[in-house]
XYZ file of C-alpha atoms in Angstrom:
196
model
C 92.578 82.911 81.715
C 94.350 85.605 79.743
C 98.175 85.889 80.002
C 99.629 88.959 81.684
C 100.622 91.607 79.171
C 103.599 93.263 80.904
C 103.612 96.207 78.495
C 99.947 96.875 79.223
C 100.576 96.556 82.973
C 103.408 99.111 82.786
C 101.156 101.431 80.783
C 98.426 101.073 83.412
C 100.939 101.693 86.231
C 102.283 104.812 84.507
C 98.810 106.256 84.061
C 97.868 105.295 87.630
C 100.949 107.151 88.914
C 99.972 110.240 86.927
C 96.376 110.122 88.180
C 97.404 109.671 91.820
C 99.894 112.551 91.599
C 97.538 114.884 89.740
C 94.221 114.003 91.399
C 95.168 112.343 94.676
C 93.873 109.044 95.949
C 90.376 110.473 96.445
C 90.189 111.488 92.778
C 91.489 108.138 91.541
C 89.069 105.595 90.093
C 89.299 102.483 87.944
C 87.053 104.173 85.364
C 89.378 107.195 85.079
C 92.397 104.912 84.930
C 90.923 102.768 82.166
C 90.181 105.863 80.109
C 93.651 107.360 80.686
C 95.405 104.062 79.886
C 93.294 103.413 76.790
C 91.936 100.090 78.049
C 88.481 98.914 79.002
C 87.561 98.827 82.693
C 87.022 95.081 82.272
C 90.692 94.729 81.295
C 91.761 96.232 84.615
C 89.706 93.643 86.472
C 91.496 90.854 84.620
C 94.727 91.945 86.321
C 93.457 93.408 89.613
C 90.793 92.371 92.089
C 89.774 95.993 92.709
C 91.119 99.525 93.091
C 92.804 98.724 96.408
C 94.583 95.723 94.898
C 95.844 97.817 91.986
C 97.094 100.651 94.212
C 98.770 98.238 96.633
C 100.520 96.355 93.833
C 101.581 99.629 92.225
C 103.042 100.828 95.529
C 104.897 97.548 96.037
C 106.293 97.597 92.487
C 107.454 101.214 92.724
C 108.848 100.704 96.237
C 110.843 97.669 95.118
C 112.161 99.562 92.115
C 113.270 102.426 94.359
C 114.950 100.104 96.876
C 116.682 98.084 94.144
C 118.147 101.304 92.760
C 119.236 102.388 96.249
C 121.331 99.249 96.777
C 122.854 99.123 93.274
C 126.599 98.744 93.894
C 126.067 98.885 97.671
C 127.509 96.289 100.025
C 126.528 96.260 103.685
C 130.178 95.535 104.549
C 131.409 98.803 102.964
C 132.979 101.455 105.169
C 130.223 103.793 106.350
C 131.230 106.865 104.303
C 131.546 104.818 101.113
C 128.224 103.030 101.647
C 126.368 106.248 102.391
C 127.927 107.868 99.307
C 126.660 104.987 97.123
C 123.182 105.313 98.631
C 123.124 109.083 98.106
C 124.121 108.811 94.456
C 121.595 106.030 93.842
C 118.745 107.775 95.655
C 119.475 111.071 93.904
C 119.550 109.312 90.520
C 116.241 107.550 91.174
C 114.502 110.652 92.525
C 115.737 112.847 89.677
C 114.942 110.291 86.960
C 111.507 109.337 88.369
C 109.887 112.446 89.895
C 106.306 111.291 89.224
C 106.982 107.908 90.797
C 108.485 109.569 93.867
C 105.514 111.939 94.210
C 103.115 109.008 93.864
C 105.009 107.022 96.472
C 104.768 110.004 98.845
C 100.965 109.945 98.437
C 100.981 106.240 99.275
C 103.307 106.690 102.276
C 100.684 108.933 103.835
C 97.710 106.729 103.091
C 95.993 103.598 104.435
C 98.035 101.602 101.865
C 101.296 102.368 103.643
C 101.492 99.410 106.024
C 100.710 96.762 103.427
C 103.212 98.235 100.957
C 106.023 98.681 103.484
C 105.618 95.282 105.134
C 106.099 93.727 101.696
C 109.080 95.736 100.458
C 111.173 96.533 103.514
C 112.227 93.248 105.102
C 115.433 92.525 103.156
C 116.281 96.213 102.817
C 115.834 96.867 106.553
C 118.046 93.904 107.448
C 120.868 95.044 105.126
C 120.678 98.672 106.279
C 120.432 97.652 109.930
C 123.585 95.555 109.606
C 125.363 98.408 107.780
C 124.481 100.954 110.491
C 125.234 98.636 113.458
C 128.619 97.751 111.929
C 129.418 101.446 111.461
C 128.573 102.146 115.120
C 130.732 99.191 116.282
C 133.616 100.421 114.101
C 133.378 103.957 115.495
C 132.352 105.410 112.112
C 128.869 106.473 113.228
C 127.526 107.975 116.444
C 124.930 105.740 118.132
C 121.708 107.716 117.670
C 118.033 106.747 117.387
C 116.937 105.659 113.909
C 114.826 108.796 113.446
C 117.803 111.038 114.206
C 120.053 109.025 111.893
C 117.526 109.144 109.049
C 116.895 112.885 109.495
C 120.589 113.722 109.348
C 121.595 111.099 106.767
C 118.880 111.598 104.135
C 116.716 114.698 104.730
C 119.410 117.019 103.305
C 119.512 114.967 100.106
C 115.725 114.988 99.829
C 115.729 118.784 100.197
C 118.399 119.243 97.515
C 116.451 117.025 95.101
C 113.258 118.960 95.840
C 115.044 122.252 95.130
C 116.413 120.800 91.891
C 113.028 119.539 90.707
C 111.459 122.897 91.581
C 114.341 124.705 89.856
C 114.368 127.048 92.849
C 115.781 127.037 96.361
C 115.354 129.248 99.401
C 114.430 132.808 98.498
C 113.272 131.691 95.041
C 116.913 131.515 93.913
C 117.501 129.374 90.775
C 118.962 126.007 91.723
C 120.605 123.068 89.971
C 121.905 120.044 91.898
C 125.497 119.589 90.809
C 127.922 116.854 91.875
C 129.868 119.536 93.736
C 126.847 120.536 95.843
C 125.881 116.900 96.384
C 129.387 116.006 97.609
C 129.730 119.137 99.749
C 126.429 118.353 101.490
C 127.293 114.679 101.951
C 130.665 115.620 103.502
C 128.826 117.788 106.052
C 126.346 114.981 106.753
C 129.179 112.492 107.334
C 130.866 114.984 109.661
C 127.623 115.409 111.628
C 127.180 111.638 111.995
C 130.685 110.890 113.282
C 131.082 110.093 116.984
């Protein structure tokens, strides 16, 4: 059995991300990936059982990387405003530094691979975030709202700002750059909206 070549695996993942973003999951094949990554198709089958195995493992690896970045410097015992600020900065950094990865992950979130990927990556993250949010509600720092409402208010504004930044344009085709000032101004409004 051949040893795993981590550099080759990262090269394959990078090319797989590019193919999924540029051609979608329907246009993705092991043959195209092998050609793009400069490896033989047989090499891919040394590391992966099949296309589904490769895509699932890619989604898990990218999801874990995203979640690890999100919790860098975060402590579930932090005051709510401080903890949300850390998450915003981390998420913004990841999304801005890894736009192809984020676009790929969006493809996977809306695919049959979603459940298998999320059941693998979310357990620890969901427990930490659940504790953080419940503590904030108990401490009167956060209004008790359904998870979907919380998520929409807490993170959708950040996602929109990052999208505008990556597009280089905002509403009305106006040039846009995400500055710390805009990020903080938006987060302050989000925190205000989430207070009881």
